[in-house]
XYZ file of C-alpha atoms in Angstrom:
660
model
C 76.775 6.813 -18.266
C 75.462 8.165 -15.185
C 73.575 10.822 -17.265
C 71.707 7.807 -19.230
C 70.867 5.962 -16.172
C 69.498 8.507 -14.272
C 67.758 9.547 -16.981
C 66.467 6.005 -17.781
C 65.595 5.662 -13.914
C 63.833 9.338 -14.520
C 61.619 8.150 -17.071
C 60.823 4.967 -15.275
C 60.261 6.693 -11.857
C 57.625 9.172 -13.870
C 55.466 6.318 -15.656
C 55.431 4.798 -12.322
C 54.510 7.350 -10.850
C 52.026 8.348 -13.322
C 50.486 4.459 -13.171
C 50.280 5.492 -9.460
C 48.008 8.422 -9.364
C 45.823 7.054 -12.512
C 44.273 4.147 -10.340
C 42.534 6.696 -8.224
C 40.028 8.272 -9.984
C 39.888 11.475 -8.435
C 43.545 12.391 -9.890
C 42.027 11.465 -13.479
C 41.029 15.633 -14.151
C 44.258 16.845 -12.700
C 46.030 14.190 -15.080
C 44.281 15.592 -18.644
C 44.537 19.347 -17.569
C 48.222 18.118 -17.340
C 48.424 16.712 -20.950
C 49.221 13.491 -19.468
C 48.613 11.878 -23.019
C 51.282 13.387 -24.981
C 53.877 12.619 -22.361
C 53.025 9.386 -22.161
C 52.667 8.468 -26.144
C 56.454 8.417 -27.350
C 57.329 6.187 -24.047
C 55.407 3.355 -25.360
C 58.393 2.912 -27.933
C 60.645 3.363 -25.361
C 63.450 1.072 -25.399
C 63.036 0.042 -21.915
C 60.380 -2.942 -21.592
C 59.695 -1.343 -18.170
C 58.761 2.132 -19.127
C 56.721 0.441 -22.087
C 54.876 -1.581 -19.301
C 54.584 1.072 -17.462
C 53.387 3.688 -20.022
C 50.529 1.032 -21.231
C 49.604 0.644 -17.698
C 49.018 4.270 -16.743
C 47.364 5.001 -20.070
C 44.876 1.821 -19.574
C 44.056 3.020 -16.656
C 42.966 6.236 -17.208
C 41.246 5.131 -20.138
C 39.259 2.641 -18.354
C 37.940 5.954 -15.954
C 37.062 8.107 -18.151
C 35.791 8.040 -21.698
C 37.112 11.419 -22.523
C 40.249 10.323 -22.154
C 39.826 6.909 -24.119
C 38.814 9.304 -27.052
C 41.595 11.524 -26.880
C 44.056 8.559 -27.229
C 42.177 7.261 -30.017
C 42.642 10.837 -31.790
C 46.299 11.074 -30.431
C 47.124 7.506 -32.603
C 47.785 5.700 -29.176
C 46.182 2.248 -31.130
C 48.717 1.998 -33.735
C 51.949 2.606 -31.499
C 50.376 0.155 -29.601
C 49.720 -2.358 -31.654
C 52.912 -2.297 -33.209
C 54.677 -3.579 -30.424
C 52.487 -5.908 -29.093
C 53.324 -8.684 -31.128
C 57.446 -8.221 -30.315
C 57.203 -7.942 -26.332
C 57.483 -9.514 -23.225
C 54.465 -11.008 -21.520
C 54.127 -8.612 -18.887
C 54.046 -5.655 -22.506
C 51.444 -7.917 -23.694
C 49.117 -8.097 -20.661
C 49.231 -4.514 -19.963
C 48.700 -3.508 -23.728
C 45.453 -6.052 -24.071
C 44.753 -3.884 -20.660
C 44.599 -0.704 -22.706
C 42.382 -2.229 -25.368
C 39.868 -3.651 -23.370
C 39.381 -0.218 -20.994
C 39.021 1.926 -24.700
C 36.312 -0.460 -26.029
C 34.642 -0.867 -22.963
C 32.760 2.516 -23.084
C 30.554 2.423 -26.588
C 30.335 0.523 -29.816
C 32.377 3.450 -31.209
C 35.553 3.113 -29.577
C 35.478 -0.982 -29.836
C 35.368 -0.050 -33.730
C 38.310 2.092 -33.683
C 40.115 -0.404 -31.693
C 38.935 -3.102 -34.411
C 39.660 -0.933 -37.169
C 43.184 -0.839 -36.016
C 43.717 -4.328 -36.038
C 43.786 -4.996 -32.538
C 41.432 -8.414 -33.035
C 44.533 -10.131 -34.640
C 46.976 -9.305 -32.152
C 44.391 -9.923 -29.572
C 43.482 -13.493 -30.943
C 47.244 -14.201 -31.054
C 47.606 -13.561 -27.750
C 45.052 -16.481 -26.739
C 47.795 -18.791 -27.816
C 50.344 -17.176 -25.435
C 52.098 -19.708 -23.122
C 51.381 -17.727 -20.348
C 47.862 -17.905 -18.553
C 47.871 -14.319 -17.987
C 48.304 -13.128 -21.316
C 45.829 -15.197 -22.790
C 43.001 -13.720 -19.676
C 43.738 -10.417 -20.758
C 42.971 -10.999 -24.388
C 39.955 -13.224 -23.904
C 38.740 -9.998 -21.477
C 39.166 -7.464 -24.377
C 37.805 -9.555 -27.116
C 34.239 -10.274 -24.562
C 34.621 -6.127 -24.215
C 34.614 -5.808 -27.892
C 32.094 -8.382 -28.679
C 29.733 -7.483 -26.366
C 28.307 -4.322 -28.157
C 26.656 -5.590 -31.292
C 26.757 -8.166 -33.984
C 28.738 -6.848 -36.402
C 31.703 -6.642 -33.364
C 31.008 -9.896 -32.432
C 30.848 -11.062 -36.331
C 34.542 -9.615 -36.198
C 35.830 -11.183 -33.420
C 34.146 -14.766 -34.609
C 35.637 -14.072 -38.203
C 39.246 -13.740 -36.675
C 38.830 -17.065 -35.293
C 38.179 -16.286 -31.788
C 35.809 -19.368 -30.810
C 37.922 -22.203 -31.064
C 40.635 -20.511 -28.865
C 38.911 -19.510 -26.623
C 37.019 -22.901 -26.002
C 40.465 -23.936 -25.311
C 41.215 -21.317 -22.963
C 38.074 -23.160 -20.603
C 39.592 -26.070 -21.025
C 42.883 -24.608 -18.895
C 43.239 -25.427 -15.347
C 43.264 -22.266 -13.674
C 39.782 -21.064 -13.100
C 40.165 -17.021 -13.349
C 40.947 -17.955 -17.339
C 37.893 -20.276 -17.819
C 35.581 -17.198 -15.983
C 36.893 -14.448 -19.153
C 36.857 -17.426 -21.619
C 33.053 -18.629 -20.722
C 32.051 -14.721 -20.358
C 33.825 -13.817 -23.559
C 31.980 -17.233 -25.195
C 28.647 -15.218 -23.655
C 29.592 -11.807 -24.990
C 29.640 -13.634 -28.253
C 26.474 -15.859 -28.278
C 23.856 -13.365 -27.111
C 23.341 -11.161 -30.058
C 21.804 -13.419 -32.467
C 21.079 -16.994 -33.050
C 23.798 -17.571 -35.667
C 25.977 -16.184 -33.368
C 25.104 -18.770 -30.881
C 25.013 -21.596 -33.272
C 28.411 -20.778 -33.939
C 29.929 -21.338 -30.414
C 27.521 -24.294 -30.173
C 29.631 -25.534 -33.150
C 32.384 -25.854 -31.279
C 31.070 -27.769 -28.547
C 31.518 -25.491 -26.050
C 28.179 -26.937 -24.184
C 29.453 -29.901 -23.121
C 32.886 -28.274 -21.968
C 31.252 -25.677 -19.358
C 28.731 -27.940 -18.338
C 31.460 -30.084 -16.705
C 31.992 -26.865 -14.404
C 28.899 -25.839 -13.476
C 29.111 -28.308 -9.876
C 32.682 -26.665 -9.251
C 32.153 -24.502 -6.080
C 33.112 -21.505 -7.533
C 30.426 -18.762 -7.652
C 32.299 -16.616 -10.130
C 32.349 -19.374 -12.715
C 28.664 -20.692 -12.206
C 27.345 -17.375 -12.427
C 29.503 -17.312 -15.993
C 28.439 -20.827 -17.329
C 24.485 -20.218 -16.277
C 24.620 -16.796 -18.027
C 26.364 -18.490 -21.566
C 23.537 -21.460 -21.397
C 20.948 -18.463 -21.054
C 22.531 -16.453 -23.908
C 22.249 -19.642 -26.024
C 19.203 -20.885 -25.092
C 17.599 -17.692 -25.336
C 17.181 -17.679 -29.627
C 15.308 -20.370 -30.377
C 14.159 -23.986 -29.568
C 16.766 -25.484 -30.999
C 19.329 -24.276 -29.456
C 17.367 -24.372 -26.240
C 17.023 -28.132 -26.780
C 20.987 -28.363 -26.950
C 21.453 -26.837 -23.682
C 18.343 -28.808 -22.377
C 20.226 -32.487 -23.747
C 23.323 -32.350 -21.671
C 21.099 -33.128 -18.369
C 21.736 -29.735 -16.525
C 18.330 -28.878 -15.302
C 19.067 -30.756 -11.391
C 22.656 -29.079 -11.506
C 20.853 -25.028 -12.512
C 18.062 -25.656 -9.533
C 21.171 -26.634 -7.049
C 22.965 -23.243 -7.973
C 19.344 -21.497 -7.712
C 19.345 -22.317 -3.918
C 23.297 -20.690 -4.056
C 24.235 -18.101 -1.644
C 25.549 -16.178 -4.312
C 22.801 -13.680 -5.833
C 24.355 -13.831 -9.061
C 24.661 -17.523 -9.535
C 20.886 -17.460 -8.423
C 20.055 -14.821 -10.648
C 21.530 -16.282 -13.684
C 20.062 -19.951 -13.227
C 16.680 -18.032 -12.989
C 17.254 -16.445 -16.204
C 18.392 -19.541 -17.838
C 14.789 -21.395 -16.616
C 12.870 -18.415 -18.491
C 14.575 -19.090 -21.595
C 13.943 -22.967 -21.440
C 10.505 -22.477 -20.600
C 9.527 -19.858 -22.993
C 9.901 -22.049 -26.162
C 7.526 -24.827 -26.102
C 5.074 -26.584 -23.719
C 7.119 -29.631 -23.828
C 10.119 -27.580 -22.366
C 7.794 -25.751 -19.745
C 6.296 -29.327 -18.847
C 10.240 -30.532 -18.909
C 11.013 -27.920 -16.414
C 7.852 -28.741 -14.427
C 8.292 -32.467 -14.253
C 11.921 -31.687 -13.022
C 10.622 -30.241 -10.002
C 11.582 -26.814 -11.123
C 8.657 -24.735 -10.341
C 9.293 -24.373 -6.276
C 12.757 -23.499 -6.551
C 11.483 -20.554 -9.072
C 8.655 -19.501 -6.453
C 11.378 -19.583 -3.305
C 13.692 -17.736 -5.550
C 10.959 -15.191 -6.005
C 9.951 -14.959 -2.355
C 13.555 -14.434 -1.808
C 14.561 -12.525 -3.752
C 13.698 -7.999 -4.622
C 14.342 -5.482 -7.178
C 15.097 -6.770 -10.515
C 16.385 -9.857 -9.552
C 12.623 -10.946 -9.477
C 12.412 -10.479 -13.165
C 13.356 -13.320 -14.643
C 11.356 -15.320 -11.773
C 8.384 -13.398 -12.527
C 8.532 -14.166 -16.762
C 9.392 -17.876 -15.682
C 6.073 -18.140 -14.100
C 4.202 -16.139 -16.846
C 5.506 -18.475 -19.994
C 5.100 -21.497 -17.921
C 1.440 -20.302 -17.098
C 0.756 -19.393 -20.661
C 0.867 -22.739 -22.174
C -1.757 -24.671 -20.863
C -4.722 -25.177 -17.526
C -2.583 -27.497 -16.457
C 1.056 -26.137 -15.955
C -1.434 -23.445 -15.212
C -2.674 -25.071 -12.038
C 0.961 -26.660 -11.622
C 2.071 -22.866 -10.595
C -0.906 -22.008 -8.861
C -0.264 -25.458 -6.079
C 3.569 -24.185 -5.703
C 1.885 -21.360 -4.161
C 3.252 -18.555 -6.326
C -0.275 -16.459 -6.193
C 0.454 -15.194 -2.892
C 3.986 -14.395 -3.345
C 2.864 -12.225 -6.644
C -0.079 -10.337 -4.566
C 3.626 -9.412 -2.427
C 5.255 -8.281 -5.275
C 2.876 -6.038 -6.376
C 3.078 -4.571 -2.764
C 6.355 -4.344 -2.619
C 7.780 -3.646 -6.520
C 7.775 0.046 -7.521
C 9.535 0.233 -10.826
C 7.209 -0.282 -14.070
C 9.029 -2.985 -15.546
C 8.582 -5.434 -12.429
C 4.605 -4.885 -12.117
C 4.008 -4.748 -15.235
C 5.943 -8.573 -15.617
C 4.320 -9.340 -12.385
C 0.627 -7.898 -13.985
C 1.361 -10.080 -17.031
C 2.343 -13.441 -14.918
C -0.958 -13.388 -13.223
C -2.841 -12.815 -15.962
C -1.334 -16.108 -17.702
C -2.298 -17.347 -14.816
C -5.738 -16.530 -14.581
C -6.897 -16.787 -17.843
C -7.804 -20.234 -18.224
C -10.576 -21.300 -16.648
C -12.691 -19.813 -13.881
C -10.775 -21.611 -11.376
C -7.933 -20.180 -12.220
C -9.484 -16.831 -11.808
C -11.150 -17.302 -8.475
C -8.076 -18.080 -6.777
C -6.193 -14.953 -8.189
C -9.187 -13.004 -6.989
C -9.126 -14.334 -3.485
C -6.137 -13.352 -2.835
C -7.214 -9.529 -3.219
C -5.401 -9.258 -6.686
C -8.299 -7.393 -8.514
C -8.032 -4.297 -6.106
C -4.361 -4.506 -6.548
C -4.240 -3.992 -10.093
C -7.285 -1.226 -10.530
C -4.772 0.903 -8.150
C -2.255 0.479 -10.704
C -4.780 0.816 -13.702
C -6.287 4.388 -11.456
C -2.322 5.336 -11.331
C -1.029 5.122 -14.469
C -4.382 6.045 -16.153
C -4.072 9.794 -16.003
C 0.154 9.491 -17.298
C 0.861 7.113 -19.981
C -1.970 4.752 -21.624
C 0.268 3.772 -24.241
C 3.000 2.613 -21.477
C 3.995 -0.997 -21.160
C 2.646 -1.432 -17.103
C -0.810 0.112 -18.455
C -1.802 -2.580 -21.203
C -0.498 -5.143 -19.664
C -2.595 -4.699 -15.938
C -5.588 -3.994 -18.034
C -5.139 -7.211 -20.040
C -4.704 -9.013 -16.983
C -7.560 -7.789 -15.413
C -9.708 -8.309 -18.449
C -8.579 -12.216 -18.816
C -9.568 -12.372 -14.881
C -13.157 -11.036 -14.639
C -14.187 -12.357 -17.599
C -13.463 -15.632 -16.279
C -15.015 -15.152 -12.512
C -18.568 -16.440 -12.184
C -18.886 -15.288 -8.411
C -20.178 -11.668 -8.369
C -19.246 -11.608 -4.952
C -15.493 -11.349 -5.873
C -16.468 -8.371 -8.724
C -18.258 -6.181 -5.996
C -15.341 -3.900 -4.545
C -14.263 -3.301 -8.205
C -18.040 -1.567 -9.155
C -17.427 1.764 -8.189
C -18.499 5.073 -9.955
C -15.282 6.050 -10.391
C -13.604 2.929 -11.762
C -12.175 3.193 -14.743
C -13.776 2.788 -17.873
C -11.551 0.239 -19.613
C -12.172 -2.091 -16.202
C -15.913 -1.198 -15.990
C -17.230 -2.266 -19.497
C -15.754 -6.002 -18.967
C -16.982 -5.770 -15.342
C -20.500 -4.493 -15.966
C -20.570 -7.217 -18.856
C -19.548 -10.120 -17.122
C -22.682 -8.953 -14.344
C -24.785 -8.888 -17.427
C -24.070 -12.716 -18.173
C -24.207 -13.492 -14.447
C -27.713 -12.085 -13.452
C -30.169 -13.780 -15.457
C -29.229 -17.083 -14.301
C -28.773 -17.078 -10.827
C -31.999 -15.681 -8.297
C -29.664 -15.828 -5.125
C -26.777 -13.699 -7.190
C -29.463 -10.839 -7.681
C -30.246 -10.691 -4.158
C -26.945 -10.371 -3.023
C -26.149 -7.658 -5.889
C -29.155 -5.879 -4.412
C -28.381 -6.425 -0.774
C -24.636 -5.249 -1.418
C -25.863 -2.161 -3.213
C -24.408 -3.430 -6.676
C -27.620 -2.344 -8.451
C -27.669 1.362 -6.943
C -23.961 1.489 -7.973
C -25.174 0.152 -11.400
C -27.507 3.256 -12.052
C -25.029 5.566 -10.675
C -23.064 4.723 -13.390
C -25.542 4.568 -15.898
C -26.429 8.110 -15.063
C -23.021 8.831 -15.795
C -21.865 6.729 -18.929
C -25.757 6.012 -20.313
C -28.119 8.235 -19.275
C -30.637 7.883 -22.140
C -31.626 4.403 -20.059
C -32.783 6.254 -16.896
C -36.613 7.503 -16.607
C -37.557 10.350 -18.199
C -38.454 11.871 -15.137
C -35.461 10.847 -13.189
C -33.999 12.104 -15.981
C -34.978 15.047 -15.867
C -35.006 14.982 -12.035
C -30.931 14.665 -12.816
C -30.216 16.888 -15.635
C -28.806 19.727 -13.321
C -26.318 17.055 -11.967
C -25.472 15.270 -15.668
C -24.486 19.385 -16.675
C -22.177 19.378 -14.357
C -20.222 16.846 -15.101
C -16.918 17.702 -17.537
C -17.460 18.124 -21.018
C -14.986 15.132 -20.960
C -17.613 12.728 -20.150
C -20.327 14.605 -21.916
C -18.448 13.610 -24.919
C -17.729 9.871 -23.855
C -21.711 9.471 -22.974
C -22.467 10.676 -26.724
C -20.109 7.658 -28.123
C -21.757 5.219 -25.550
C -25.489 5.936 -25.794
C -25.515 2.737 -28.100
C -22.463 0.671 -26.488
C -22.230 -2.003 -24.840
C -21.805 -0.918 -21.547
C -25.461 0.461 -22.234
C -26.869 -3.011 -23.590
C -25.330 -4.721 -20.305
C -26.895 -2.457 -17.957
C -30.413 -2.350 -19.638
C -29.998 -6.406 -19.499
C -28.714 -6.329 -15.734
C -31.691 -3.827 -15.025
C -34.643 -6.423 -17.037
C -33.451 -8.600 -14.365
C -35.346 -6.130 -11.721
C -38.795 -5.467 -11.441
C -39.456 -1.762 -12.707
C -40.189 -0.601 -9.308
C -36.952 -1.677 -7.737
C -34.786 -0.076 -10.832
C -36.138 3.116 -10.030
C -36.316 2.675 -6.443
C -32.309 2.799 -6.528
C -31.444 5.292 -9.354
C -29.880 8.658 -8.136
C -32.375 11.022 -7.387
C -35.669 8.841 -6.753
C -36.130 10.253 -3.202
C -36.123 13.969 -4.162
C -38.454 13.132 -6.976
C -40.855 11.365 -4.655
C -40.700 14.361 -2.081
C -42.014 16.605 -5.146
C -44.386 15.043 -6.040
C -45.583 14.740 -2.235
C -44.842 18.642 -2.182
C -46.856 18.922 -5.294
C -50.172 16.546 -4.284
C -53.531 18.571 -4.230
C -56.138 17.396 -1.356
C -59.495 17.804 -3.242
C -62.967 17.887 -1.539
C -64.776 16.746 1.458
C -66.776 13.933 0.084
C -64.618 11.419 0.322
C -63.697 12.171 4.073
C -67.564 11.490 4.773
C -67.685 8.590 3.016
C -64.158 7.180 4.817
C -65.541 8.609 8.131
C -68.522 6.726 7.896
C -66.886 3.770 6.702
C -64.837 4.128 9.913
C -67.458 4.479 11.966
C -69.464 1.789 10.325
C -66.914 -0.670 10.854
C -66.211 0.404 14.572
C -70.054 0.386 15.787
C -69.534 -2.949 14.025
C -67.025 -4.396 15.531
C -68.786 -3.149 19.043
C -71.931 -4.985 18.385
C -69.357 -8.226 17.510
C -67.979 -7.648 20.632
C -71.464 -7.507 22.646
C -72.679 -10.935 20.708
C -69.850 -12.650 21.510
C -70.050 -11.292 25.251
C -71.486 -14.382 27.997
C -74.172 -12.075 29.040
C -76.343 -11.458 25.550
C -79.881 -12.754 25.235
C -78.717 -14.452 22.365
C -75.799 -16.423 23.736
C -78.424 -17.706 26.252
C -80.801 -18.629 23.816
C -78.001 -20.719 22.050
C -77.331 -22.197 25.492
C -81.188 -23.330 26.330
C -81.433 -25.275 22.536
C -80.902 -29.148 23.484
C -77.793 -30.165 21.438
C -78.458 -31.671 18.443
C -80.584 -28.343 17.507
C -77.092 -26.085 17.148
C -75.865 -28.324 14.586
C -79.008 -28.282 12.372
C -79.288 -24.345 12.872
C -75.782 -23.675 12.236
C -75.740 -25.490 8.687
C -79.203 -24.346 8.038
C -79.669 -20.572 9.012
C -78.342 -18.989 6.161
C -80.350 -21.186 3.569
C -83.346 -20.136 5.558
C -82.595 -16.129 5.416
C -81.110 -16.008 2.207
C -83.398 -19.123 0.215
C -86.822 -18.165 1.948
C -88.103 -14.989 0.208
C -91.379 -15.310 1.470
C -90.422 -15.681 5.319
C -88.213 -12.499 4.751
C -90.777 -10.227 2.730
C -93.337 -11.249 5.817
C -91.113 -10.397 8.304
C -90.060 -7.375 6.691
C -93.866 -6.274 5.792
C -94.891 -7.062 9.937
C -91.825 -4.732 10.906
C -93.126 -1.857 9.023
C -96.432 -2.143 9.941
C -95.727 -2.540 13.930
C -93.620 1.146 13.022
C -96.716 2.542 11.609
C -99.083 1.481 14.197
C -96.729 2.385 16.882
C -96.494 -0.978 18.423
C -92.876 -1.831 19.979
C -90.272 -3.495 17.148
C -88.719 -6.146 19.545
C -88.620 -9.178 16.951
C -87.030 -5.726 14.800
C -84.933 -4.751 17.442
C -83.484 -8.264 18.189
C -82.596 -8.864 14.363
C -80.999 -5.165 14.619
C -79.077 -5.952 17.633
C -77.832 -9.120 16.217
C -76.867 -8.138 12.863
C -75.805 -4.957 13.533
C -77.763 -3.545 10.188
C -79.335 0.256 10.047
C -83.425 0.130 9.011
C -84.405 2.771 6.936
C -88.239 2.598 6.012
C -89.169 -0.570 4.885
C -85.605 -2.141 4.334
C -84.125 -4.091 6.100
C -80.191 -4.754 5.521
C -78.595 -7.723 6.372
C -74.934 -8.174 8.153
C -72.771 -10.234 6.400
C -70.447 -10.571 9.455
C -72.695 -11.958 11.884
C -71.357 -15.293 12.473
C -73.003 -18.910 13.191
C -74.688 -17.652 16.568
C -76.212 -14.530 15.141
C -77.819 -16.788 11.705
C -78.995 -18.901 15.016
C -80.496 -15.916 16.353
C -82.056 -14.661 12.709
C -83.726 -17.981 12.344
C -85.027 -18.003 15.841
C -86.497 -14.593 15.534
C -87.752 -14.995 12.434
C -89.925 -18.286 13.221
C -91.355 -16.704 16.109
C -92.663 -13.763 14.268
C -94.042 -16.498 11.966
C -95.846 -18.431 14.985
C -97.182 -15.391 16.420
C -98.480 -13.915 13.277
């Protein structure tokens, strides 16, 4: 008898030692090299319950740490022996067996399918009816791990009648059992609307929402997760969740100290808002935007994803809802998220949310642009355009840029984007918007020139549409154009008649041709070349110019003399009566111009005096007062003599008449 007792003791000691070694991952490789599965397999059918329980526990720990060990157990037909004795043993063995089934099923769908094919699901469902809460918990956990992989496995679990028993487990007083049962229901409902509807039909929502106010973070995690998986499929299921009046409690969960509770609550809000404008409006009216924005501000990384998506869904439905998001100060937080996040899927979600906010009206787009988001989006496009233009990040960012640009009416907000190296996918929308705004706003046209926008347009035209540049400038820039990449040359050929060229032509038509040429590339070089090629022809023009300049100099000197107070004309004018200057001033020009007889007689007398050698006193007075040149018998009257000169000429002519 001592021999058998020792053998039994040694078996128990062995399996307990193996179970203890298997609890540490560093020992798994060594145990596998010793072929421990083959040694533990017969002990599952041992007559001693303690040995069976320890063997199942050791195998469960081995399978939990290593997928390869799980495959070895399936290949060694461990499952058939386990299922054979699971329904007949005590609750300790049942708990260990459920743990082993869960450890095998958790790795992938193939192993979970092997578990279901062995008939383990029916045994697990039977364990849900066990009196021991620990057995129920272990069985519910294993069912959840089987159902989480795909819809087919979830359907197997549902067909076995597990949902009503899981709902009964939710109503048990043990908190840990509630958590596991709700988690299993969430794993079932997440696959399809049919699975979710099966869960809802068991009155699951009513029972799980009763416990959302309990101060147990792990329980709140599972409740929010289960409700989110139910609500995500269609609007009917979402309304079933909302009808339980849980929104105030969900908003409270979004302020929980536990990060997983906050994330699952945000995920539930996200799944509710995406279905219809009415649900989104209900979230807004219930005060849900502020908790979402605060959660977005306080979280980071993947935890931000549900909040980003929720803001995008709410903003997409209507202009009013988008303005509600803006008033909640979500746009600055989105701008911060663009700077902080590095994961592509998070940046894509953030860009998408921004595009949904700004696409409604110019007011929405202006608020987004005022927060400097356009430059951030442009940097993302430049970083991804050379990697993969089909990526979700590039596509969503490009669409957001287009939505913002096409709604902006203030060109000053667009000026930072206007550069020659701006990608064409952005540039075509940018220039098209300029072409819409500039023809109708004079102040904008002037500001566009001052900000060097027109000069940049000409540079862009030289790069993408050189046919718009004048012939002289185009030939002058021919060398520069030939130096560009063949990619740009092919692109130019395809863009000659594109919308970009039409937009540039529209912008140029808003300005005089001289201004457009002035800001065109190479215009200064063209002017210097014309200066170098300019030929100076003849001296006749120089003599004429010199005579004109000399005449103007003499005339200015004579005008200065006439205006001097020492001149005789000035004295004569001062000696006349007070009323006479007015008459002379008004009639002087008429006497000279309209009295040809007097003029002719005066001219003839002057000519006779010159011939006879008599001093031409009167002629000198006329010449000095009018700055004229006398040639032969011709007298030329200066047009710029002024009023005083007209008076002197009149007195001189009258004196000549009287003496004659």
